[in-house]
Amino acid sequence: MTLSPIRKVFQGVADRRQMFRMFDRHAQRPDRRPDDSSSLYAGEWFEIGQAEHDYMFEALPPVILAVDMFALREFLTGSITSIFFTLWIDGRARYFHGYCDLADIDFGRRMREAIIERESRPVRAMTRQERLEHIWSSTHDDYRGYAGERWPAPDRAKRAVTVYGGRHGTTLRLLDGLTDSEISEKLPVHLRYLPDAIAA
């Protein structure tokens, strides 16, 4: 799976329950090891509310990186940790969580710029990849997982979700292989008809 280095993984403002759930969107991955998650997490970001932002600021002593961002002292893995932003976009303060690699001194600045660029677009739109990431983020663990031993070797360990197949019942399909129709069915109604955005 080829992903943009800095990518939006949830459309809308995540509430506290959603925020904590998305902190570990990849918890079910097979052969999980403490050192294998840097490329999965680094660059993921989503919007949160002010209450969630302030809660995380007060939960543990933060590492202040700049006026508009702080990081958690506890690292997810290696040099990857949660970073929280307060960004002024279109004249109002908005709040975001992202996973940054603090070994790269410029990562936080690049993420800030990517978020502002993405959220400043005049028309609400989603790329195909953003639609897939939203489906993955919002699907309950019971209805998503990873392709296992019964799948062809090239597909094993890829993300998969349950899709309703009409009279054939439900089937497990690779996330990246969903058709436009299946993507539309898996998205909430208010996101189904957003125009396609051109990936940056």
mmCIF file with all atom_site columns, C-alpha atoms in Angstrom:
data_model
loop_
_atom_site.group_PDB
_atom_site.id
_atom_site.type_symbol
_atom_site.label_atom_id
_atom_site.label_alt_id
_atom_site.label_comp_id
_atom_site.label_asym_id
_atom_site.label_entity_id
_atom_site.label_seq_id
_atom_site.pdbx_PDB_ins_code
_atom_site.Cartn_x
_atom_site.Cartn_y
_atom_site.Cartn_z
_atom_site.occupancy
_atom_site.B_iso_or_equiv
_atom_site.pdbx_formal_charge
_atom_site.auth_seq_id
_atom_site.auth_comp_id
_atom_site.auth_asym_id
_atom_site.auth_atom_id
_atom_site.pdbx_PDB_model_num
ATOM 1   C CA . MET A 1 1   ? 0.000   0.000   0.000  1.00 0.00 ? 1   MET A CA 1
ATOM 2   C CA . THR A 1 2   ? 1.515   3.333   -1.055 1.00 0.00 ? 2   THR A CA 1
ATOM 3   C CA . LEU A 1 3   ? 0.301   6.225   1.072  1.00 0.00 ? 3   LEU A CA 1
ATOM 4   C CA . SER A 1 4   ? 1.057   9.909   1.018  1.00 0.00 ? 4   SER A CA 1
ATOM 5   C CA . PRO A 1 5   ? 3.680   10.609  3.694  1.00 0.00 ? 5   PRO A CA 1
ATOM 6   C CA . ILE A 1 6   ? 1.281   13.033  5.406  1.00 0.00 ? 6   ILE A CA 1
ATOM 7   C CA . ARG A 1 7   ? -2.347  11.924  5.140  1.00 0.00 ? 7   ARG A CA 1
ATOM 8   C CA . LYS A 1 8   ? -5.782  12.663  6.530  1.00 0.00 ? 8   LYS A CA 1
ATOM 9   C CA . VAL A 1 9   ? -7.384  9.534   8.008  1.00 0.00 ? 9   VAL A CA 1
ATOM 10  C CA . PHE A 1 10  ? -10.803 10.741  9.200  1.00 0.00 ? 10  PHE A CA 1
ATOM 11  C CA . GLN A 1 11  ? -13.320 13.195  7.757  1.00 0.00 ? 11  GLN A CA 1
ATOM 12  C CA . GLY A 1 12  ? -14.979 15.530  10.259 1.00 0.00 ? 12  GLY A CA 1
ATOM 13  C CA . VAL A 1 13  ? -14.164 16.311  13.880 1.00 0.00 ? 13  VAL A CA 1
ATOM 14  C CA . ALA A 1 14  ? -13.429 13.227  15.990 1.00 0.00 ? 14  ALA A CA 1
ATOM 15  C CA . ASP A 1 15  ? -15.053 13.121  19.422 1.00 0.00 ? 15  ASP A CA 1
ATOM 16  C CA . ARG A 1 16  ? -13.151 11.756  22.434 1.00 0.00 ? 16  ARG A CA 1
ATOM 17  C CA . ARG A 1 17  ? -14.197 8.131   21.878 1.00 0.00 ? 17  ARG A CA 1
ATOM 18  C CA . GLN A 1 18  ? -13.240 8.298   18.188 1.00 0.00 ? 18  GLN A CA 1
ATOM 19  C CA . MET A 1 19  ? -9.957  10.052  19.012 1.00 0.00 ? 19  MET A CA 1
ATOM 20  C CA . PHE A 1 20  ? -8.835  7.347   21.442 1.00 0.00 ? 20  PHE A CA 1
ATOM 21  C CA . ARG A 1 21  ? -9.912  4.629   19.024 1.00 0.00 ? 21  ARG A CA 1
ATOM 22  C CA . MET A 1 22  ? -7.907  6.190   16.195 1.00 0.00 ? 22  MET A CA 1
ATOM 23  C CA . PHE A 1 23  ? -4.794  6.519   18.313 1.00 0.00 ? 23  PHE A CA 1
ATOM 24  C CA . ASP A 1 24  ? -4.220  2.870   17.386 1.00 0.00 ? 24  ASP A CA 1
ATOM 25  C CA . ARG A 1 25  ? -6.008  2.263   14.073 1.00 0.00 ? 25  ARG A CA 1
ATOM 26  C CA . HIS A 1 26  ? -3.609  -0.578  13.295 1.00 0.00 ? 26  HIS A CA 1
ATOM 27  C CA . ALA A 1 27  ? -3.910  -2.566  16.535 1.00 0.00 ? 27  ALA A CA 1
ATOM 28  C CA . GLN A 1 28  ? -5.112  -5.723  14.755 1.00 0.00 ? 28  GLN A CA 1
ATOM 29  C CA . ARG A 1 29  ? -2.228  -5.971  12.317 1.00 0.00 ? 29  ARG A CA 1
ATOM 30  C CA . PRO A 1 30  ? -0.656  -9.423  12.141 1.00 0.00 ? 30  PRO A CA 1
ATOM 31  C CA . ASP A 1 31  ? 2.806   -10.091 13.563 1.00 0.00 ? 31  ASP A CA 1
ATOM 32  C CA . ARG A 1 32  ? 2.620   -6.893  15.597 1.00 0.00 ? 32  ARG A CA 1
ATOM 33  C CA . ARG A 1 33  ? 6.007   -5.943  17.016 1.00 0.00 ? 33  ARG A CA 1
ATOM 34  C CA . PRO A 1 34  ? 6.991   -2.793  18.933 1.00 0.00 ? 34  PRO A CA 1
ATOM 35  C CA . ASP A 1 35  ? 9.411   -1.750  16.177 1.00 0.00 ? 35  ASP A CA 1
ATOM 36  C CA . ASP A 1 36  ? 7.208   -2.333  13.111 1.00 0.00 ? 36  ASP A CA 1
ATOM 37  C CA . SER A 1 37  ? 4.797   0.562   13.187 1.00 0.00 ? 37  SER A CA 1
ATOM 38  C CA . SER A 1 38  ? 6.750   3.681   12.246 1.00 0.00 ? 38  SER A CA 1
ATOM 39  C CA . SER A 1 39  ? 5.717   3.667   8.583  1.00 0.00 ? 39  SER A CA 1
ATOM 40  C CA . LEU A 1 40  ? 2.087   2.868   9.461  1.00 0.00 ? 40  LEU A CA 1
ATOM 41  C CA . TYR A 1 41  ? 1.581   5.786   11.830 1.00 0.00 ? 41  TYR A CA 1
ATOM 42  C CA . ALA A 1 42  ? 3.991   8.568   10.857 1.00 0.00 ? 42  ALA A CA 1
ATOM 43  C CA . GLY A 1 43  ? 2.087   11.225  8.926  1.00 0.00 ? 43  GLY A CA 1
ATOM 44  C CA . GLU A 1 44  ? -1.470  10.240  9.908  1.00 0.00 ? 44  GLU A CA 1
ATOM 45  C CA . TRP A 1 45  ? -3.630  13.140  11.076 1.00 0.00 ? 45  TRP A CA 1
ATOM 46  C CA . PHE A 1 46  ? -7.252  13.981  11.894 1.00 0.00 ? 46  PHE A CA 1
ATOM 47  C CA . GLU A 1 47  ? -9.259  16.836  13.380 1.00 0.00 ? 47  GLU A CA 1
ATOM 48  C CA . ILE A 1 48  ? -10.394 16.895  17.012 1.00 0.00 ? 48  ILE A CA 1
ATOM 49  C CA . GLY A 1 49  ? -12.366 19.345  19.138 1.00 0.00 ? 49  GLY A CA 1
ATOM 50  C CA . GLN A 1 50  ? -10.961 21.929  21.516 1.00 0.00 ? 50  GLN A CA 1
ATOM 51  C CA . ALA A 1 51  ? -12.065 19.911  24.568 1.00 0.00 ? 51  ALA A CA 1
ATOM 52  C CA . GLU A 1 52  ? -10.123 16.859  23.334 1.00 0.00 ? 52  GLU A CA 1
ATOM 53  C CA . HIS A 1 53  ? -7.075  19.014  22.539 1.00 0.00 ? 53  HIS A CA 1
ATOM 54  C CA . ASP A 1 54  ? -7.127  20.611  26.007 1.00 0.00 ? 54  ASP A CA 1
ATOM 55  C CA . TYR A 1 55  ? -7.682  17.246  27.705 1.00 0.00 ? 55  TYR A CA 1
ATOM 56  C CA . MET A 1 56  ? -4.563  15.817  26.053 1.00 0.00 ? 56  MET A CA 1
ATOM 57  C CA . PHE A 1 57  ? -2.564  18.946  26.957 1.00 0.00 ? 57  PHE A CA 1
ATOM 58  C CA . GLU A 1 58  ? -3.422  18.446  30.629 1.00 0.00 ? 58  GLU A CA 1
ATOM 59  C CA . ALA A 1 59  ? -3.179  14.617  30.699 1.00 0.00 ? 59  ALA A CA 1
ATOM 60  C CA . LEU A 1 60  ? 0.630   14.484  30.858 1.00 0.00 ? 60  LEU A CA 1
ATOM 61  C CA . PRO A 1 61  ? 3.301   17.171  30.937 1.00 0.00 ? 61  PRO A CA 1
ATOM 62  C CA . PRO A 1 62  ? 3.616   18.050  27.232 1.00 0.00 ? 62  PRO A CA 1
ATOM 63  C CA . VAL A 1 63  ? 6.695   18.820  25.186 1.00 0.00 ? 63  VAL A CA 1
ATOM 64  C CA . ILE A 1 64  ? 6.120   22.289  23.727 1.00 0.00 ? 64  ILE A CA 1
ATOM 65  C CA . LEU A 1 65  ? 7.393   22.343  20.153 1.00 0.00 ? 65  LEU A CA 1
ATOM 66  C CA . ALA A 1 66  ? 6.029   25.719  19.044 1.00 0.00 ? 66  ALA A CA 1
ATOM 67  C CA . VAL A 1 67  ? 3.341   28.228  19.994 1.00 0.00 ? 67  VAL A CA 1
ATOM 68  C CA . ASP A 1 68  ? 0.714   26.207  18.135 1.00 0.00 ? 68  ASP A CA 1
ATOM 69  C CA . MET A 1 69  ? 1.808   22.627  18.789 1.00 0.00 ? 69  MET A CA 1
ATOM 70  C CA . PHE A 1 70  ? 2.851   20.249  21.544 1.00 0.00 ? 70  PHE A CA 1
ATOM 71  C CA . ALA A 1 71  ? 3.880   16.596  21.652 1.00 0.00 ? 71  ALA A CA 1
ATOM 72  C CA . LEU A 1 72  ? 3.313   13.824  24.169 1.00 0.00 ? 72  LEU A CA 1
ATOM 73  C CA . ARG A 1 73  ? 6.354   12.624  26.108 1.00 0.00 ? 73  ARG A CA 1
ATOM 74  C CA . GLU A 1 74  ? 5.321   9.005   25.643 1.00 0.00 ? 74  GLU A CA 1
ATOM 75  C CA . PHE A 1 75  ? 6.370   7.653   22.262 1.00 0.00 ? 75  PHE A CA 1
ATOM 76  C CA . LEU A 1 76  ? 4.204   5.251   20.289 1.00 0.00 ? 76  LEU A CA 1
ATOM 77  C CA . THR A 1 77  ? 7.260   3.576   18.816 1.00 0.00 ? 77  THR A CA 1
ATOM 78  C CA . GLY A 1 78  ? 10.833  4.665   18.167 1.00 0.00 ? 78  GLY A CA 1
ATOM 79  C CA . SER A 1 79  ? 10.717  8.420   17.570 1.00 0.00 ? 79  SER A CA 1
ATOM 80  C CA . ILE A 1 80  ? 6.996   8.509   16.610 1.00 0.00 ? 80  ILE A CA 1
ATOM 81  C CA . THR A 1 81  ? 4.690   10.363  19.001 1.00 0.00 ? 81  THR A CA 1
ATOM 82  C CA . SER A 1 82  ? 1.392   12.228  19.075 1.00 0.00 ? 82  SER A CA 1
ATOM 83  C CA . ILE A 1 83  ? 1.493   15.908  18.186 1.00 0.00 ? 83  ILE A CA 1
ATOM 84  C CA . PHE A 1 84  ? -1.423  18.264  18.753 1.00 0.00 ? 84  PHE A CA 1
ATOM 85  C CA . PHE A 1 85  ? -1.929  21.439  16.728 1.00 0.00 ? 85  PHE A CA 1
ATOM 86  C CA . THR A 1 86  ? -3.979  24.594  17.181 1.00 0.00 ? 86  THR A CA 1
ATOM 87  C CA . LEU A 1 87  ? -4.223  26.087  13.689 1.00 0.00 ? 87  LEU A CA 1
ATOM 88  C CA . TRP A 1 88  ? -6.017  29.182  12.456 1.00 0.00 ? 88  TRP A CA 1
ATOM 89  C CA . ILE A 1 89  ? -7.804  28.286  9.230  1.00 0.00 ? 89  ILE A CA 1
ATOM 90  C CA . ASP A 1 90  ? -10.276 30.633  7.541  1.00 0.00 ? 90  ASP A CA 1
ATOM 91  C CA . GLY A 1 91  ? -10.290 32.923  10.568 1.00 0.00 ? 91  GLY A CA 1
ATOM 92  C CA . ARG A 1 92  ? -11.032 30.354  13.283 1.00 0.00 ? 92  ARG A CA 1
ATOM 93  C CA . ALA A 1 93  ? -9.032  28.080  15.561 1.00 0.00 ? 93  ALA A CA 1
ATOM 94  C CA . ARG A 1 94  ? -9.174  24.369  14.741 1.00 0.00 ? 94  ARG A CA 1
ATOM 95  C CA . TYR A 1 95  ? -7.485  21.472  16.506 1.00 0.00 ? 95  TYR A CA 1
ATOM 96  C CA . PHE A 1 96  ? -5.681  18.447  15.085 1.00 0.00 ? 96  PHE A CA 1
ATOM 97  C CA . HIS A 1 97  ? -3.838  15.314  16.152 1.00 0.00 ? 97  HIS A CA 1
ATOM 98  C CA . GLY A 1 98  ? -1.036  13.813  14.095 1.00 0.00 ? 98  GLY A CA 1
ATOM 99  C CA . TYR A 1 99  ? 1.711   11.230  14.430 1.00 0.00 ? 99  TYR A CA 1
ATOM 100 C CA . CYS A 1 100 ? 5.107   12.817  13.813 1.00 0.00 ? 100 CYS A CA 1
ATOM 101 C CA . ASP A 1 101 ? 8.588   11.420  13.632 1.00 0.00 ? 101 ASP A CA 1
ATOM 102 C CA . LEU A 1 102 ? 10.553  13.643  16.009 1.00 0.00 ? 102 LEU A CA 1
ATOM 103 C CA . ALA A 1 103 ? 13.833  12.295  14.599 1.00 0.00 ? 103 ALA A CA 1
ATOM 104 C CA . ASP A 1 104 ? 13.004  14.470  11.571 1.00 0.00 ? 104 ASP A CA 1
ATOM 105 C CA . ILE A 1 105 ? 13.244  18.022  12.906 1.00 0.00 ? 105 ILE A CA 1
ATOM 106 C CA . ASP A 1 106 ? 11.127  19.373  10.044 1.00 0.00 ? 106 ASP A CA 1
ATOM 107 C CA . PHE A 1 107 ? 8.281   16.827  10.248 1.00 0.00 ? 107 PHE A CA 1
ATOM 108 C CA . GLY A 1 108 ? 6.013   18.942  12.481 1.00 0.00 ? 108 GLY A CA 1
ATOM 109 C CA . ARG A 1 109 ? 6.325   21.989  10.225 1.00 0.00 ? 109 ARG A CA 1
ATOM 110 C CA . ARG A 1 110 ? 5.576   19.920  7.111  1.00 0.00 ? 110 ARG A CA 1
ATOM 111 C CA . MET A 1 111 ? 2.547   18.365  8.771  1.00 0.00 ? 111 MET A CA 1
ATOM 112 C CA . ARG A 1 112 ? 1.263   21.784  9.856  1.00 0.00 ? 112 ARG A CA 1
ATOM 113 C CA . GLU A 1 113 ? 1.600   23.073  6.286  1.00 0.00 ? 113 GLU A CA 1
ATOM 114 C CA . ALA A 1 114 ? -0.080  19.959  4.826  1.00 0.00 ? 114 ALA A CA 1
ATOM 115 C CA . ILE A 1 115 ? -3.043  20.267  7.203  1.00 0.00 ? 115 ILE A CA 1
ATOM 116 C CA . ILE A 1 116 ? -3.513  23.965  6.460  1.00 0.00 ? 116 ILE A CA 1
ATOM 117 C CA . GLU A 1 117 ? -3.271  23.337  2.710  1.00 0.00 ? 117 GLU A CA 1
ATOM 118 C CA . ARG A 1 118 ? -5.748  20.442  2.872  1.00 0.00 ? 118 ARG A CA 1
ATOM 119 C CA . GLU A 1 119 ? -8.258  22.208  5.117  1.00 0.00 ? 119 GLU A CA 1
ATOM 120 C CA . SER A 1 120 ? -8.111  25.542  3.270  1.00 0.00 ? 120 SER A CA 1
ATOM 121 C CA . ARG A 1 121 ? -9.603  24.157  0.062  1.00 0.00 ? 121 ARG A CA 1
ATOM 122 C CA . PRO A 1 122 ? -12.721 26.150  -0.869 1.00 0.00 ? 122 PRO A CA 1
ATOM 123 C CA . VAL A 1 123 ? -14.802 23.067  -1.774 1.00 0.00 ? 123 VAL A CA 1
ATOM 124 C CA . ARG A 1 124 ? -15.224 20.075  0.534  1.00 0.00 ? 124 ARG A CA 1
ATOM 125 C CA . ALA A 1 125 ? -13.904 17.079  -1.334 1.00 0.00 ? 125 ALA A CA 1
ATOM 126 C CA . MET A 1 126 ? -12.196 13.765  -0.624 1.00 0.00 ? 126 MET A CA 1
ATOM 127 C CA . THR A 1 127 ? -9.637  11.765  -2.534 1.00 0.00 ? 127 THR A CA 1
ATOM 128 C CA . ARG A 1 128 ? -10.207 8.034   -3.034 1.00 0.00 ? 128 ARG A CA 1
ATOM 129 C CA . GLN A 1 129 ? -7.466  7.356   -0.474 1.00 0.00 ? 129 GLN A CA 1
ATOM 130 C CA . GLU A 1 130 ? -9.131  9.656   2.079  1.00 0.00 ? 130 GLU A CA 1
ATOM 131 C CA . ARG A 1 131 ? -12.408 7.797   1.546  1.00 0.00 ? 131 ARG A CA 1
ATOM 132 C CA . LEU A 1 132 ? -10.680 4.454   2.161  1.00 0.00 ? 132 LEU A CA 1
ATOM 133 C CA . GLU A 1 133 ? -8.885  5.776   5.256  1.00 0.00 ? 133 GLU A CA 1
ATOM 134 C CA . HIS A 1 134 ? -12.169 7.129   6.650  1.00 0.00 ? 134 HIS A CA 1
ATOM 135 C CA . ILE A 1 135 ? -13.822 3.736   6.103  1.00 0.00 ? 135 ILE A CA 1
ATOM 136 C CA . TRP A 1 136 ? -10.938 2.022   7.907  1.00 0.00 ? 136 TRP A CA 1
ATOM 137 C CA . SER A 1 137 ? -11.030 4.536   10.786 1.00 0.00 ? 137 SER A CA 1
ATOM 138 C CA . SER A 1 138 ? -14.793 4.339   11.283 1.00 0.00 ? 138 SER A CA 1
ATOM 139 C CA . THR A 1 139 ? -15.360 0.588   10.817 1.00 0.00 ? 139 THR A CA 1
ATOM 140 C CA . HIS A 1 140 ? -15.739 -1.394  14.038 1.00 0.00 ? 140 HIS A CA 1
ATOM 141 C CA . ASP A 1 141 ? -12.979 -3.931  14.743 1.00 0.00 ? 141 ASP A CA 1
ATOM 142 C CA . ASP A 1 142 ? -15.467 -6.783  14.302 1.00 0.00 ? 142 ASP A CA 1
ATOM 143 C CA . TYR A 1 143 ? -15.942 -5.773  10.653 1.00 0.00 ? 143 TYR A CA 1
ATOM 144 C CA . ARG A 1 144 ? -12.355 -5.069  9.623  1.00 0.00 ? 144 ARG A CA 1
ATOM 145 C CA . GLY A 1 145 ? -9.115  -6.975  9.778  1.00 0.00 ? 145 GLY A CA 1
ATOM 146 C CA . TYR A 1 146 ? -6.237  -8.271  7.713  1.00 0.00 ? 146 TYR A CA 1
ATOM 147 C CA . ALA A 1 147 ? -6.163  -10.866 4.940  1.00 0.00 ? 147 ALA A CA 1
ATOM 148 C CA . GLY A 1 148 ? -4.935  -14.132 6.387  1.00 0.00 ? 148 GLY A CA 1
ATOM 149 C CA . GLU A 1 149 ? -3.709  -17.550 5.302  1.00 0.00 ? 149 GLU A CA 1
ATOM 150 C CA . ARG A 1 150 ? -6.701  -18.287 3.040  1.00 0.00 ? 150 ARG A CA 1
ATOM 151 C CA . TRP A 1 151 ? -5.883  -15.331 0.783  1.00 0.00 ? 151 TRP A CA 1
ATOM 152 C CA . PRO A 1 152 ? -3.388  -15.474 -2.103 1.00 0.00 ? 152 PRO A CA 1
ATOM 153 C CA . ALA A 1 153 ? 0.155   -14.812 -0.876 1.00 0.00 ? 153 ALA A CA 1
ATOM 154 C CA . PRO A 1 154 ? 0.430   -11.288 -2.417 1.00 0.00 ? 154 PRO A CA 1
ATOM 155 C CA . ASP A 1 155 ? -2.725  -10.179 -0.539 1.00 0.00 ? 155 ASP A CA 1
ATOM 156 C CA . ARG A 1 156 ? -1.886  -11.522 2.915  1.00 0.00 ? 156 ARG A CA 1
ATOM 157 C CA . ALA A 1 157 ? -1.639  -8.946  5.701  1.00 0.00 ? 157 ALA A CA 1
ATOM 158 C CA . LYS A 1 158 ? -3.457  -6.303  3.592  1.00 0.00 ? 158 LYS A CA 1
ATOM 159 C CA . ARG A 1 159 ? -6.360  -4.461  5.202  1.00 0.00 ? 159 ARG A CA 1
ATOM 160 C CA . ALA A 1 160 ? -9.819  -5.925  4.587  1.00 0.00 ? 160 ALA A CA 1
ATOM 161 C CA . VAL A 1 161 ? -13.389 -4.920  5.493  1.00 0.00 ? 161 VAL A CA 1
ATOM 162 C CA . THR A 1 162 ? -16.735 -6.692  5.519  1.00 0.00 ? 162 THR A CA 1
ATOM 163 C CA . VAL A 1 163 ? -18.989 -5.730  2.594  1.00 0.00 ? 163 VAL A CA 1
ATOM 164 C CA . TYR A 1 164 ? -22.669 -6.573  2.277  1.00 0.00 ? 164 TYR A CA 1
ATOM 165 C CA . GLY A 1 165 ? -23.194 -8.573  -0.902 1.00 0.00 ? 165 GLY A CA 1
ATOM 166 C CA . GLY A 1 166 ? -27.001 -8.577  -1.176 1.00 0.00 ? 166 GLY A CA 1
ATOM 167 C CA . ARG A 1 167 ? -28.472 -12.073 -1.433 1.00 0.00 ? 167 ARG A CA 1
ATOM 168 C CA . HIS A 1 168 ? -24.941 -13.512 -1.167 1.00 0.00 ? 168 HIS A CA 1
ATOM 169 C CA . GLY A 1 169 ? -24.573 -12.149 2.356  1.00 0.00 ? 169 GLY A CA 1
ATOM 170 C CA . THR A 1 170 ? -21.428 -10.460 3.648  1.00 0.00 ? 170 THR A CA 1
ATOM 171 C CA . THR A 1 171 ? -17.937 -10.997 2.317  1.00 0.00 ? 171 THR A CA 1
ATOM 172 C CA . LEU A 1 172 ? -14.495 -9.820  3.328  1.00 0.00 ? 172 LEU A CA 1
ATOM 173 C CA . ARG A 1 173 ? -12.937 -7.562  0.674  1.00 0.00 ? 173 ARG A CA 1
ATOM 174 C CA . LEU A 1 174 ? -9.521  -5.909  0.473  1.00 0.00 ? 174 LEU A CA 1
ATOM 175 C CA . LEU A 1 175 ? -9.880  -2.251  1.435  1.00 0.00 ? 175 LEU A CA 1
ATOM 176 C CA . ASP A 1 176 ? -7.812  -1.033  -1.527 1.00 0.00 ? 176 ASP A CA 1
ATOM 177 C CA . GLY A 1 177 ? -9.898  -3.153  -3.905 1.00 0.00 ? 177 GLY A CA 1
ATOM 178 C CA . LEU A 1 178 ? -13.314 -1.721  -3.018 1.00 0.00 ? 178 LEU A CA 1
ATOM 179 C CA . THR A 1 179 ? -15.337 -0.482  -5.986 1.00 0.00 ? 179 THR A CA 1
ATOM 180 C CA . ASP A 1 180 ? -16.674 3.071   -6.074 1.00 0.00 ? 180 ASP A CA 1
ATOM 181 C CA . SER A 1 181 ? -20.125 1.677   -5.312 1.00 0.00 ? 181 SER A CA 1
ATOM 182 C CA . GLU A 1 182 ? -18.848 -0.280  -2.289 1.00 0.00 ? 182 GLU A CA 1
ATOM 183 C CA . ILE A 1 183 ? -16.978 2.776   -1.020 1.00 0.00 ? 183 ILE A CA 1
ATOM 184 C CA . SER A 1 184 ? -20.143 4.847   -1.303 1.00 0.00 ? 184 SER A CA 1
ATOM 185 C CA . GLU A 1 185 ? -22.129 2.239   0.626  1.00 0.00 ? 185 GLU A CA 1
ATOM 186 C CA . LYS A 1 186 ? -19.542 2.127   3.419  1.00 0.00 ? 186 LYS A CA 1
ATOM 187 C CA . LEU A 1 187 ? -19.390 5.922   3.867  1.00 0.00 ? 187 LEU A CA 1
ATOM 188 C CA . PRO A 1 188 ? -21.861 7.861   6.018  1.00 0.00 ? 188 PRO A CA 1
ATOM 189 C CA . VAL A 1 189 ? -24.606 9.502   3.917  1.00 0.00 ? 189 VAL A CA 1
ATOM 190 C CA . HIS A 1 190 ? -23.217 13.031  4.390  1.00 0.00 ? 190 HIS A CA 1
ATOM 191 C CA . LEU A 1 191 ? -19.876 11.969  2.833  1.00 0.00 ? 191 LEU A CA 1
ATOM 192 C CA . ARG A 1 192 ? -21.134 9.867   -0.071 1.00 0.00 ? 192 ARG A CA 1
ATOM 193 C CA . TYR A 1 193 ? -21.650 12.653  -2.560 1.00 0.00 ? 193 TYR A CA 1
ATOM 194 C CA . LEU A 1 194 ? -18.661 14.879  -1.889 1.00 0.00 ? 194 LEU A CA 1
ATOM 195 C CA . PRO A 1 195 ? -16.734 15.598  -5.094 1.00 0.00 ? 195 PRO A CA 1
ATOM 196 C CA . ASP A 1 196 ? -13.495 13.775  -5.772 1.00 0.00 ? 196 ASP A CA 1
ATOM 197 C CA . ALA A 1 197 ? -10.414 15.736  -4.820 1.00 0.00 ? 197 ALA A CA 1
ATOM 198 C CA . ILE A 1 198 ? -7.206  15.460  -6.803 1.00 0.00 ? 198 ILE A CA 1
ATOM 199 C CA . ALA A 1 199 ? -4.538  13.911  -4.610 1.00 0.00 ? 199 ALA A CA 1
ATOM 200 C CA . ALA A 1 200 ? -1.729  16.305  -3.794 1.00 0.00 ? 200 ALA A CA 1
#
